[in-house]
Every structure is written in C-alpha cells, then in structure tokens.
PDB file of C-alpha atoms and ligand atoms in Angstrom:
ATOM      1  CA  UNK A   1     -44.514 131.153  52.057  1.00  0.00           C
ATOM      2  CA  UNK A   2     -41.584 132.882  53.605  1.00  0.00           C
ATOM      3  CA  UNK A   3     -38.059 132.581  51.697  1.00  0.00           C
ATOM      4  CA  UNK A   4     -36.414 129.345  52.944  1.00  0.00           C
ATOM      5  CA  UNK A   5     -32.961 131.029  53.886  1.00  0.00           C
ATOM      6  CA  UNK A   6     -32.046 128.291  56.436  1.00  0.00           C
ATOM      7  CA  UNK A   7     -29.493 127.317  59.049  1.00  0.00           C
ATOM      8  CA  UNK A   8     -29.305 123.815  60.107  1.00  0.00           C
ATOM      9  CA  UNK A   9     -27.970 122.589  63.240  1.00  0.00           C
ATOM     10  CA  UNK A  10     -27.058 119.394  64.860  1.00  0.00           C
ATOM     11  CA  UNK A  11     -24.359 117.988  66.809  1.00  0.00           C
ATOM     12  CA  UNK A  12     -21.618 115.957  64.473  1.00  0.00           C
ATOM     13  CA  UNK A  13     -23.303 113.415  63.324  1.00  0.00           C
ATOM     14  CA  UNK A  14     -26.707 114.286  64.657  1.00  0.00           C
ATOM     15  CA  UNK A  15     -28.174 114.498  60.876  1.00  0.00           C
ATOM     16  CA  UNK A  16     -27.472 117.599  59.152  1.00  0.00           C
ATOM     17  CA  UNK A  17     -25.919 115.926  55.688  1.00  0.00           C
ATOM     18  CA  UNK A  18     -28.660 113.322  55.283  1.00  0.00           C
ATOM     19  CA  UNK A  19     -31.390 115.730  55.935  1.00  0.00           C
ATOM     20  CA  UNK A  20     -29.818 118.602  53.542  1.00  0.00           C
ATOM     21  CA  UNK A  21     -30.138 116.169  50.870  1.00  0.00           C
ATOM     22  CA  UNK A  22     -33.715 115.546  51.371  1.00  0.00           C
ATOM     23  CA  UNK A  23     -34.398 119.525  51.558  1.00  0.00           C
ATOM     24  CA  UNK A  24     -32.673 120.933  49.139  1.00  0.00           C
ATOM     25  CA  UNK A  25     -33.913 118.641  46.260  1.00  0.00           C
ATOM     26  CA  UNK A  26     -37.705 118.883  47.777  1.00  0.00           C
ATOM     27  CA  UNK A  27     -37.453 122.944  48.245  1.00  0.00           C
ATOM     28  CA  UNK A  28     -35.172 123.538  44.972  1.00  0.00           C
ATOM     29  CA  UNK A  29     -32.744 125.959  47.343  1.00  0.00           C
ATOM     30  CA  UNK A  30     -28.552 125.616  47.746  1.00  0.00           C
ATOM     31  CA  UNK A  31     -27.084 123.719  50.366  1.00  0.00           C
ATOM     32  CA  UNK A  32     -24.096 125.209  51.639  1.00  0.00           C
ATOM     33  CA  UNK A  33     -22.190 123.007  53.930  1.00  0.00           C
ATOM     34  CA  UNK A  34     -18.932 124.370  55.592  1.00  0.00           C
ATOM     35  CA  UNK A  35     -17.389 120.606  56.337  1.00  0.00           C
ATOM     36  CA  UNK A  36     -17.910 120.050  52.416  1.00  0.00           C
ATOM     37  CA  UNK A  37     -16.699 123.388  51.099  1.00  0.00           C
ATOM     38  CA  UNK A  38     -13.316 122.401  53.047  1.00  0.00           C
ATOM     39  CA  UNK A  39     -13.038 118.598  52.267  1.00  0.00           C
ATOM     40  CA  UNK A  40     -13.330 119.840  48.553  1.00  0.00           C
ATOM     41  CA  UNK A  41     -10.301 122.332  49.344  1.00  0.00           C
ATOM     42  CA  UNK A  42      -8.260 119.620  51.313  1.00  0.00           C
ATOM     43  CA  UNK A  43      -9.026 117.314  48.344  1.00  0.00           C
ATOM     44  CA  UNK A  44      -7.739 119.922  45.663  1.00  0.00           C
ATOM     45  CA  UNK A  45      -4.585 120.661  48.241  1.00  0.00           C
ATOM     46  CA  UNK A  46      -5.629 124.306  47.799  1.00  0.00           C
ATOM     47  CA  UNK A  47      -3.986 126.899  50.212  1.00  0.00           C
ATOM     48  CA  UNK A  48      -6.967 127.063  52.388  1.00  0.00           C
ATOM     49  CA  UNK A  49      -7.625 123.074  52.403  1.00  0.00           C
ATOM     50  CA  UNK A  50      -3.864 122.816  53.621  1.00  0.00           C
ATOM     51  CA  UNK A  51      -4.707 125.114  56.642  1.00  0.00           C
ATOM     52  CA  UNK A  52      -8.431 124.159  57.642  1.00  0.00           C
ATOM     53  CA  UNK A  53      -6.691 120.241  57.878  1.00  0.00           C
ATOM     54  CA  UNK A  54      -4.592 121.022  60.492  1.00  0.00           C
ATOM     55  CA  UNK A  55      -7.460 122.131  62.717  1.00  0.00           C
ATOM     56  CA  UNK A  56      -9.798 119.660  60.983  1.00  0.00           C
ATOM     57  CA  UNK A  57      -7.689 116.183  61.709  1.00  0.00           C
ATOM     58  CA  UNK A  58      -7.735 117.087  65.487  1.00  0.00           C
ATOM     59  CA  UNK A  59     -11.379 117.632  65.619  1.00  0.00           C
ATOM     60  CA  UNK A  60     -11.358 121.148  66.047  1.00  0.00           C
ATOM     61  CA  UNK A  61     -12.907 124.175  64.424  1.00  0.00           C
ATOM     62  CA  UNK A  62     -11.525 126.251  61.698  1.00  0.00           C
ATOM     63  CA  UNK A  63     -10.737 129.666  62.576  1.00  0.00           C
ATOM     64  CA  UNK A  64     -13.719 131.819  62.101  1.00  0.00           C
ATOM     65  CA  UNK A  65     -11.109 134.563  60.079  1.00  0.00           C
ATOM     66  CA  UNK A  66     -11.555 131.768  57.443  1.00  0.00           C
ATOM     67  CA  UNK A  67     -14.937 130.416  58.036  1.00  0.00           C
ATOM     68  CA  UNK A  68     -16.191 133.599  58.000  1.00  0.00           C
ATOM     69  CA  UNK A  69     -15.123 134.466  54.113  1.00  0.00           C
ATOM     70  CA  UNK A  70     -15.988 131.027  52.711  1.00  0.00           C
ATOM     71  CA  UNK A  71     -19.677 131.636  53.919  1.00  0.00           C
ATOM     72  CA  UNK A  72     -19.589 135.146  52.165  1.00  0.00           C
ATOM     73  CA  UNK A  73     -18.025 134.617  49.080  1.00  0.00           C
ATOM     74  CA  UNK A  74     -20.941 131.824  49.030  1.00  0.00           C
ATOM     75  CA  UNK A  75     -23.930 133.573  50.251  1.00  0.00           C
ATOM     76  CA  UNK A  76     -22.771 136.537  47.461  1.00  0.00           C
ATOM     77  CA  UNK A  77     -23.361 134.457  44.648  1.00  0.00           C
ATOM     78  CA  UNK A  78     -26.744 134.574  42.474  1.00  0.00           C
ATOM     79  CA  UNK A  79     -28.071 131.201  43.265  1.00  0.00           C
ATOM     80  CA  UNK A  80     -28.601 131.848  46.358  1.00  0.00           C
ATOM     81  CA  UNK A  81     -30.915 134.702  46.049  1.00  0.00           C
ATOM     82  CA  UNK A  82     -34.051 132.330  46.269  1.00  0.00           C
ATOM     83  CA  UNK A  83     -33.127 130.443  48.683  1.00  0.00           C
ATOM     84  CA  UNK A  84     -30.119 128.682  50.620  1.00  0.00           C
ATOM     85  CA  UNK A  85     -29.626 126.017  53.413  1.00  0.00           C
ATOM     86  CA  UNK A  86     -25.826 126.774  55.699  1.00  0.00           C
ATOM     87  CA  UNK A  87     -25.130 123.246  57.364  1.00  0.00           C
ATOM     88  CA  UNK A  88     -22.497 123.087  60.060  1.00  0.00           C
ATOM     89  CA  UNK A  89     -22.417 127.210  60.021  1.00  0.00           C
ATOM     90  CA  UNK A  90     -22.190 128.933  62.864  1.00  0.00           C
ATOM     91  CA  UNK A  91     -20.940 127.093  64.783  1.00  0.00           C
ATOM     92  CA  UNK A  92     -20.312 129.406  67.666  1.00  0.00           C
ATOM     93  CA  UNK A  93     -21.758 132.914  68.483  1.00  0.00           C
ATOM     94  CA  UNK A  94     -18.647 134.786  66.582  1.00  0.00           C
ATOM     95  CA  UNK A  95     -19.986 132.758  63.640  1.00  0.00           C
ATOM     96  CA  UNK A  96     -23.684 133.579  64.240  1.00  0.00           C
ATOM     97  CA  UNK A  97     -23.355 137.248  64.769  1.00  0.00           C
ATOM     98  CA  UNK A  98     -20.792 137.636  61.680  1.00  0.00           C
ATOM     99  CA  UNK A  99     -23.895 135.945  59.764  1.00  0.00           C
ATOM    100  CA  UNK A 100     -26.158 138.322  60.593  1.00  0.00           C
ATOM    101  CA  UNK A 101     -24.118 141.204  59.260  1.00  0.00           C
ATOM    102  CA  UNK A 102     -23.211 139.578  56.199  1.00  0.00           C
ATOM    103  CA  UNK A 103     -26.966 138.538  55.394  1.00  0.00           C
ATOM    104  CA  UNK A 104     -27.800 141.781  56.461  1.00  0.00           C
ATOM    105  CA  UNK A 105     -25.422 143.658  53.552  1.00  0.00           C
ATOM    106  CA  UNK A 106     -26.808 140.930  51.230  1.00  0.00           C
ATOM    107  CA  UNK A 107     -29.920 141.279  52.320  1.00  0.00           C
ATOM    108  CA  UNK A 108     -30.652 137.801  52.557  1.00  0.00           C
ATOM    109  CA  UNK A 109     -31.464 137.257  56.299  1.00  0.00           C
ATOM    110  CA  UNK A 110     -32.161 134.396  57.766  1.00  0.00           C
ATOM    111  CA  UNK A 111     -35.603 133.105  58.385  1.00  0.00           C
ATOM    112  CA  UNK A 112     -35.540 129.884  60.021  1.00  0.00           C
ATOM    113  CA  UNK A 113     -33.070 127.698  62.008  1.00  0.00           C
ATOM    114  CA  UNK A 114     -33.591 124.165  61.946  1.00  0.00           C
ATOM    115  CA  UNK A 115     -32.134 122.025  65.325  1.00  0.00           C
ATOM    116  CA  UNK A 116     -31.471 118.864  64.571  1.00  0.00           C
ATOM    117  CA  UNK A 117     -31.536 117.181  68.438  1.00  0.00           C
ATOM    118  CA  UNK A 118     -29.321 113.693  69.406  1.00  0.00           C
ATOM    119  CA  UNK A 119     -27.743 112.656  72.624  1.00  0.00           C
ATOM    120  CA  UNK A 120     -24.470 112.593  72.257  1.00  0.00           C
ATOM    121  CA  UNK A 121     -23.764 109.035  72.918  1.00  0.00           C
ATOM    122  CA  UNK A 122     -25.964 107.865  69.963  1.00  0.00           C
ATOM    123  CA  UNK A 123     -23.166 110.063  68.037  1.00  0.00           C
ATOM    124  CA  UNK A 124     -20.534 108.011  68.235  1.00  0.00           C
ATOM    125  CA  UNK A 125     -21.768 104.788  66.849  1.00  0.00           C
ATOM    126  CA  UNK A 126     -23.437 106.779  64.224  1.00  0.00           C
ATOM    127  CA  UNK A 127     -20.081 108.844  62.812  1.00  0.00           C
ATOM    128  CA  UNK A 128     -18.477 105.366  63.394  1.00  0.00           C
ATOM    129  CA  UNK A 129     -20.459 103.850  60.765  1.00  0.00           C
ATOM    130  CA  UNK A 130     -20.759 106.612  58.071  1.00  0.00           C
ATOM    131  CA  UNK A 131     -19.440 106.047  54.646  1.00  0.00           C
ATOM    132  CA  UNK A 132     -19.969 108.885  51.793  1.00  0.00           C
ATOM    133  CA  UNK A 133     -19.521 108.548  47.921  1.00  0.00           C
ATOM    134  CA  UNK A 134     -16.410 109.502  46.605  1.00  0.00           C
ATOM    135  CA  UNK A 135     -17.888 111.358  43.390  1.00  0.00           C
ATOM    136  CA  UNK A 136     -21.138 113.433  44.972  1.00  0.00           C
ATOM    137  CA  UNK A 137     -20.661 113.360  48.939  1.00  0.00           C
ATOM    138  CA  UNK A 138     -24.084 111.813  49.885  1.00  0.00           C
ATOM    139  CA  UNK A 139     -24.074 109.916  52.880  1.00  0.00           C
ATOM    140  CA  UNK A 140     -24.536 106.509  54.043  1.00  0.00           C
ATOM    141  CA  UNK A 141     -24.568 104.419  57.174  1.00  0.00           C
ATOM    142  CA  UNK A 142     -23.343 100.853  57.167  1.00  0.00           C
ATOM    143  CA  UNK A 143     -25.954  99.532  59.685  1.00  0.00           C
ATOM    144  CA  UNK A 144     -28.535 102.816  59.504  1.00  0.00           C
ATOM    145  CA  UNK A 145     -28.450 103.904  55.796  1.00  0.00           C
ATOM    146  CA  UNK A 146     -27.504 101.497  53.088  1.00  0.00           C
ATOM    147  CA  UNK A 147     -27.209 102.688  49.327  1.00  0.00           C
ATOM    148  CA  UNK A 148     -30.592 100.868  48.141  1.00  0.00           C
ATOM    149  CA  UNK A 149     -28.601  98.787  45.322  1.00  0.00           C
ATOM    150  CA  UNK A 150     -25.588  97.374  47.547  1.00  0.00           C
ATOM    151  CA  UNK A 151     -22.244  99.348  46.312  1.00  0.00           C
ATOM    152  CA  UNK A 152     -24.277 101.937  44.310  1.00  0.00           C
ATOM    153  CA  UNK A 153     -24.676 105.361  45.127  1.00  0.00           C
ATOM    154  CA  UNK A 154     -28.344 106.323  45.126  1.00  0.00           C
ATOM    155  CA  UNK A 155     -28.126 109.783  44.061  1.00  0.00           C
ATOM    156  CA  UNK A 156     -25.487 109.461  41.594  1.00  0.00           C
ATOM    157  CA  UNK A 157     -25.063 105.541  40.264  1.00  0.00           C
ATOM    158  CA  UNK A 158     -21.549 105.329  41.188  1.00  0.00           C
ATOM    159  CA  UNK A 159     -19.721 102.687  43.133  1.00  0.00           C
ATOM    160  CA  UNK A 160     -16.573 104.066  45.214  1.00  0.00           C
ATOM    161  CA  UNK A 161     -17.391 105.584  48.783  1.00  0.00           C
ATOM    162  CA  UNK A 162     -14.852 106.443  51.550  1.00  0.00           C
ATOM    163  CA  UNK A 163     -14.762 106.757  55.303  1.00  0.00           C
ATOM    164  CA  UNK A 164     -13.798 110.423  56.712  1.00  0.00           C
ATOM    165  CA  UNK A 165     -10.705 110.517  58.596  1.00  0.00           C
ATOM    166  CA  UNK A 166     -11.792 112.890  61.311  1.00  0.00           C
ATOM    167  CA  UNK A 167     -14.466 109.897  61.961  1.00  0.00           C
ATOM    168  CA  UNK A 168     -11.782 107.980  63.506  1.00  0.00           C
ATOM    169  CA  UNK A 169     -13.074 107.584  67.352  1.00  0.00           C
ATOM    170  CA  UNK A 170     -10.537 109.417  69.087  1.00  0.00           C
ATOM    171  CA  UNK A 171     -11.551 112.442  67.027  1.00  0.00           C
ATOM    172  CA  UNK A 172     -15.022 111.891  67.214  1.00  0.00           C
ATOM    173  CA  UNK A 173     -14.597 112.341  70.865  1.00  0.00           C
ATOM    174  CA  UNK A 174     -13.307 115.513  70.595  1.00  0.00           C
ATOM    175  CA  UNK A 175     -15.222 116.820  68.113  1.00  0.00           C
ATOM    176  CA  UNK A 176     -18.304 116.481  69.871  1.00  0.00           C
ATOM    177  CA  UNK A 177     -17.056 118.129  73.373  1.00  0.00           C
ATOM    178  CA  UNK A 178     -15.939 121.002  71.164  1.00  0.00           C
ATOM    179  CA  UNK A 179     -19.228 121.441  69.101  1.00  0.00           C
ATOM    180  CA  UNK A 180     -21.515 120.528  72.551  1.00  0.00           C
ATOM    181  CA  UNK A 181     -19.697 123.367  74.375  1.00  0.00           C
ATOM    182  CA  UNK A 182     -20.746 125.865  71.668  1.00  0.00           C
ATOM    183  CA  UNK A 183     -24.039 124.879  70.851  1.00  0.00           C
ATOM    184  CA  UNK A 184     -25.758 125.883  73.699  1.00  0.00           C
ATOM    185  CA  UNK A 185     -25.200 129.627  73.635  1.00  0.00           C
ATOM    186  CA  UNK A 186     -26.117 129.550  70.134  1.00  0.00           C
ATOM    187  CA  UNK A 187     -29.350 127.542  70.769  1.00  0.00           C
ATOM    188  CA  UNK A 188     -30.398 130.609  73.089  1.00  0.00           C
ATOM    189  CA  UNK A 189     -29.606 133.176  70.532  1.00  0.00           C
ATOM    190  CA  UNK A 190     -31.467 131.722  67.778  1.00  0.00           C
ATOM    191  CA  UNK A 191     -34.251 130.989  70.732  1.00  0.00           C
ATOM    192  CA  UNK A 192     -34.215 134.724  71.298  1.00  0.00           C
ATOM    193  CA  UNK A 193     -35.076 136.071  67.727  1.00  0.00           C
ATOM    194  CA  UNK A 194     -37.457 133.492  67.387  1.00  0.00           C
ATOM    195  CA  UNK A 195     -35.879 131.427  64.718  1.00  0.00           C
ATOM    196  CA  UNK A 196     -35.379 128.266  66.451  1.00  0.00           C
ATOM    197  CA  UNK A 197     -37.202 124.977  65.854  1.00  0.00           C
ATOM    198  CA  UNK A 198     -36.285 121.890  67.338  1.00  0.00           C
ATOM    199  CA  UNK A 199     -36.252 118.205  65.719  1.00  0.00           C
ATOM    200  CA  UNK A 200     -35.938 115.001  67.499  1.00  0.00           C
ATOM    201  CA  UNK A 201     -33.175 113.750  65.566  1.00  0.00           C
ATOM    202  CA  UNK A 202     -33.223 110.369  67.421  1.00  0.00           C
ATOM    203  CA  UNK A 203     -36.131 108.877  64.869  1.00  0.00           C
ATOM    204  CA  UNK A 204     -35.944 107.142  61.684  1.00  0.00           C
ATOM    205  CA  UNK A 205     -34.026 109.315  58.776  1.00  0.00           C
ATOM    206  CA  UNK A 206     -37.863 109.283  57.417  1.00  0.00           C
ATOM    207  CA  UNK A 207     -39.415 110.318  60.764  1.00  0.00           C
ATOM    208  CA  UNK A 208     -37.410 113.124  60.923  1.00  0.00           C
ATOM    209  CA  UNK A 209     -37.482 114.862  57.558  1.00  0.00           C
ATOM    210  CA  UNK A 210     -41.146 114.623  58.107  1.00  0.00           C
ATOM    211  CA  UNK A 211     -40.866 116.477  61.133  1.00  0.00           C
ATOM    212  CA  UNK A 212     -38.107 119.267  59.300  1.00  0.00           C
ATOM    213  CA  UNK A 213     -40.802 119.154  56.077  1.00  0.00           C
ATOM    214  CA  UNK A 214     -43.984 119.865  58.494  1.00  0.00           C
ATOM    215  CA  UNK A 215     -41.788 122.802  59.858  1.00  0.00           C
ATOM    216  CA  UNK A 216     -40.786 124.153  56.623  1.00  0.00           C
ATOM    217  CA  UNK A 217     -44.516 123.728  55.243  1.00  0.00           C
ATOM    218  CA  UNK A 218     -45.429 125.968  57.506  1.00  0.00           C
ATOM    219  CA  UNK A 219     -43.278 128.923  57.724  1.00  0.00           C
TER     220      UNK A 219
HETATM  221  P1  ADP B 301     -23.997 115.309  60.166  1.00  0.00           P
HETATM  222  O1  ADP B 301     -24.034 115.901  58.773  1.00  0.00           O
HETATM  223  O2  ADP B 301     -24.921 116.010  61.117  1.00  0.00           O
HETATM  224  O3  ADP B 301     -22.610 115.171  60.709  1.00  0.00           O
HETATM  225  P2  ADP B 301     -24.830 112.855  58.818  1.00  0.00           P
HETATM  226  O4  ADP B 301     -26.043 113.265  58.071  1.00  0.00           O
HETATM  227  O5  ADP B 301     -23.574 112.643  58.033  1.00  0.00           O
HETATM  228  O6  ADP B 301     -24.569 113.826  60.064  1.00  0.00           O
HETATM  229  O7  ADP B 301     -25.194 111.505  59.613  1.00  0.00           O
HETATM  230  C1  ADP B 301     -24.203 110.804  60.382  1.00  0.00           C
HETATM  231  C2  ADP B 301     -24.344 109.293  60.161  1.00  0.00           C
HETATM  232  O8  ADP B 301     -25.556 108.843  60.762  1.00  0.00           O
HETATM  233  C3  ADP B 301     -24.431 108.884  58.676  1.00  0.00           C
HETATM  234  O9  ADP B 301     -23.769 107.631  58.533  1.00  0.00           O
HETATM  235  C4  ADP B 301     -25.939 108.759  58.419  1.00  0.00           C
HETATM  236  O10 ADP B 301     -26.212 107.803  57.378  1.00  0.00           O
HETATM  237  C5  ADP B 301     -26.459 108.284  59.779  1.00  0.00           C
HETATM  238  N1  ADP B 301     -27.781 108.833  60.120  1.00  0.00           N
HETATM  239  C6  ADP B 301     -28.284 110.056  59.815  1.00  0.00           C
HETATM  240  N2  ADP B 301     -29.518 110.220  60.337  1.00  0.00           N
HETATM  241  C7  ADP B 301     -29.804 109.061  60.999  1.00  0.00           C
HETATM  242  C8  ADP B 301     -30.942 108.599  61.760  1.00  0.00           C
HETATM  243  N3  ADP B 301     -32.037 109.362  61.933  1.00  0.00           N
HETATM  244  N4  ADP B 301     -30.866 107.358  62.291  1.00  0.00           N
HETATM  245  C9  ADP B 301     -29.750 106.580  62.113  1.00  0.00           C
HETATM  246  N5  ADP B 301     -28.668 106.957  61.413  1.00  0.00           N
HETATM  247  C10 ADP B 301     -28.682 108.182  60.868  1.00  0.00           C
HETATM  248  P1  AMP B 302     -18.685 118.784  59.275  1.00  0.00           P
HETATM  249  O1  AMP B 302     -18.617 118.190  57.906  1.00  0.00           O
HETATM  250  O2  AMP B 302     -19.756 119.820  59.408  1.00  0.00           O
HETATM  251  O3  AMP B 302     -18.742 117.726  60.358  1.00  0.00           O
HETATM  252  O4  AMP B 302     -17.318 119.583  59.485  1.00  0.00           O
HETATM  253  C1  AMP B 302     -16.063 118.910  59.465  1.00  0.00           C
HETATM  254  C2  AMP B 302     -14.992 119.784  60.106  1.00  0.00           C
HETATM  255  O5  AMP B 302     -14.830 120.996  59.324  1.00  0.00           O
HETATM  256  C3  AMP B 302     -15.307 120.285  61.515  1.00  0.00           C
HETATM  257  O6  AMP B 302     -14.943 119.325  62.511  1.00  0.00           O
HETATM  258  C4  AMP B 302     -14.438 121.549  61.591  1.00  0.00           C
HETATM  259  O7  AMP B 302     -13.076 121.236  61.797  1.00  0.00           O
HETATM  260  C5  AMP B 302     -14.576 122.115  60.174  1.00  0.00           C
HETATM  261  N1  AMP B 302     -15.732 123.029  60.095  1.00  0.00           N
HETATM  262  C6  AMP B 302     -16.904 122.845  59.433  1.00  0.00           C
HETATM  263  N2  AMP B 302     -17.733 123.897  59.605  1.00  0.00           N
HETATM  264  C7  AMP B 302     -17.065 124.770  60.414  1.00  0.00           C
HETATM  265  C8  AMP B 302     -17.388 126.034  60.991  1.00  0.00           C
HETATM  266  N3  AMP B 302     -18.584 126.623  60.798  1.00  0.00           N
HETATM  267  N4  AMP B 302     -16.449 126.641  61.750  1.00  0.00           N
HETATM  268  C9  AMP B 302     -15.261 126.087  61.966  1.00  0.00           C
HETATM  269  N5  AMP B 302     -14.898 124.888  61.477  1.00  0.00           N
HETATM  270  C10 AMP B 302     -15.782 124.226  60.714  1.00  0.00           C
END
C-alpha cells in the first residue's frame, strides 16, 4: 500500500473534520488541520492567533506568509513520517505549490488528494448547525450528527461543546464565495498530477467515509 500522505478537500462545511476523524483513527496517520492549529492559537491569545483572527472573524483566509510556516514546522516533525492527513490546506494554488516544495525537501510528497464534493447551498444549513467539544474539537451537528449519549462527547466523555463564531451566517456567506473561487484552479492542478479523487459529500456521514475508505483501500 502506498504511504497515506493525504490532502483533504471540501468546501467549508462540506465534511473535512468529521471525515478526518474517521481516517486518522482507522489508518493510525496525523491529522493536521489548519482551522484547528489556529483556533488553538486564538484560544492561547498567542501572537499568531491574535493575527490569523482578524482575517478569520471576516471569513477570509490567512495570509499564506503564515499558513505557509505552520504547515512546515508541522510536516517537519517525526510523527508524521508514516503518514499525515492536511485538512483545509491549500487552500489556493500559492498554498499548493509551496506544498510541493516543502514535501519535496522533506521528502514526504503527497500521494493522494481526497475531494470532498457539496453544493454550496447544503453548506449553509450544515455550518449553521455545527457544534464541537470544547476539550477535543470533534464535531457535531444538532439535526445531522448528535453525540450518541445526549450532552456527551463521543470521543472523549466530556460534556461542554461550543458553536464557532465564524459560523455565524453572515460569515458563512463569505467564507464560502472566498473558498469556491479558489477551489477550482486547485481541483485542476491536483486533476493534472493525477492525485485527485472525488467524493460525493452529499450522503450520509457513513456513506461517505465508505466511499473515502474504498479509495484509500486501494491506493
Ligand atoms: P468541514 O470540516 O469541512 O468544515 P465539518 O466536518 O465540520 O466540515 O462538517 C460541517 C457540519 O456538517 C458539522 O456540523 C457536521 O456534523 C455536519 N456534517 C458533516 N458531514 C455531514 C453529512 N454527510 N451529512 C450531514 N451533515 C454532515
Ligand atoms: P476551517 O476550520 O478549515 O474552516 O478554517 C477556519 C478559518 O481558518 C478559515 O476560514 C481561514 O480564515 C483560516 N484558515 C484555515 N486554513 C487556512 C489556509 N490553508 N489558508 C488560509 N487560511 C486558513
């Protein structure tokens, strides 16, 4: 089997955090998710959390002079040698191109992109309704994707959860004309090395990991 060094895309809300969750604990590799790696740094008030909020409360996208180095410092470190899964990185062809050099001095290339597909108007009533657990960041949806114990985190037992801010409609809105207009060129570049595989994302959470695990079964 080929080295699962994975990038998964997906417009907000199309999928990417609920599917991660799934993959990394079947396929024992690190999931590295951009959004996270700066909610932890807005949480902690850190330097870079103060900046990426700015550009984060308005929907947009964190300047890729930052983005960049997160992603490197990450993909540097040991536990990702067997194995790693980026989620909302890139984001736009800057991104993708500045991955490719860094994976190339690593030498830890990617082999597979994962495309995580949902119209855009099923995105709004799904970012509407997600909730996340305050201590380990999975996931939930209040009509999709209820913790199976009601108020208990399934993955780690505990019982606070919080909406995101940037779910807040207006942003939601913008957030998804910003990350529609970029995905397309990026689409065709992943098409191009033949990385690309597409997932109907509009399916039960179940139907579509089995879709993503068929993909990854085979590579
Ligand atoms: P992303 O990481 O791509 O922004 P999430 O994984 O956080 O998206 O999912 C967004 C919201 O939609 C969450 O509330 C999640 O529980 C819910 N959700 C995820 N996948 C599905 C699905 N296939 N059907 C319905 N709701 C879903
Ligand atoms: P996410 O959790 O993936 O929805 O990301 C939340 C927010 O973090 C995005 O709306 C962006 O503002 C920022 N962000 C996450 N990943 C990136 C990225 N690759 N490039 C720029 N900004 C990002």
């Amino acid at each position: 089997m080929t080295k699962l060094n994975l990038v998964l895309m997906g417009l907000p809300g199309a999928g990417k955090g609920t599917q991660a969750q799934r993959i990394v604990e079947d396929f024992k590799i690190q999931h590295i998710s951009t959004g996270d790696i700066f909610r932890e740094a807005m949480k902690n008030e850190t330097k870079m959390g103060v900046e990426a909020k700015g550009f984060i409360d308005k929907g947009e996208l964190v300047p890729d002079s930052v983005t960049n180095g997160i992603v490197e410092d990450r993909l540097s470190m040991d536990d990702v040698n067997d194995g790693y899964m980026l989620d909302g990185f890139p984001r736009n062809l800057d991104q993708a191109k500045a991955l490719d050099e860094m994976t190339g001095r690593l030498n830890k290339p990617v082999t597979a992109v994962i495309n995580i597909h949902v119209d855009p108007e099923v995105l709004i009533a799904r970012l509407s309704g997600r909730f996340i657990c305050k201590n380990c960041g999975a996931t939930y949806h209040k009509l999709y994707n209820r913790p199976k114990v009601e108020g208990t985190c399934d993955v780690c037992g505990h019982h606070e959860f919080y909406q995101r801010e940037d779910d807040k409609p207006e942003t939601v809105k913008n957030r998804i004309a910003v990350n529609t207009k970029l995905n397309t060129p990026l689409i065709d570049y992943y098409e191009d090395k033949h990385l690309l595989y597409n997932i109907n994302g509009d399916q039960d959470i179940d139907d579509v990991y089995s879709e993503i695990q068929k993909v990854l079964k085979a590579l």
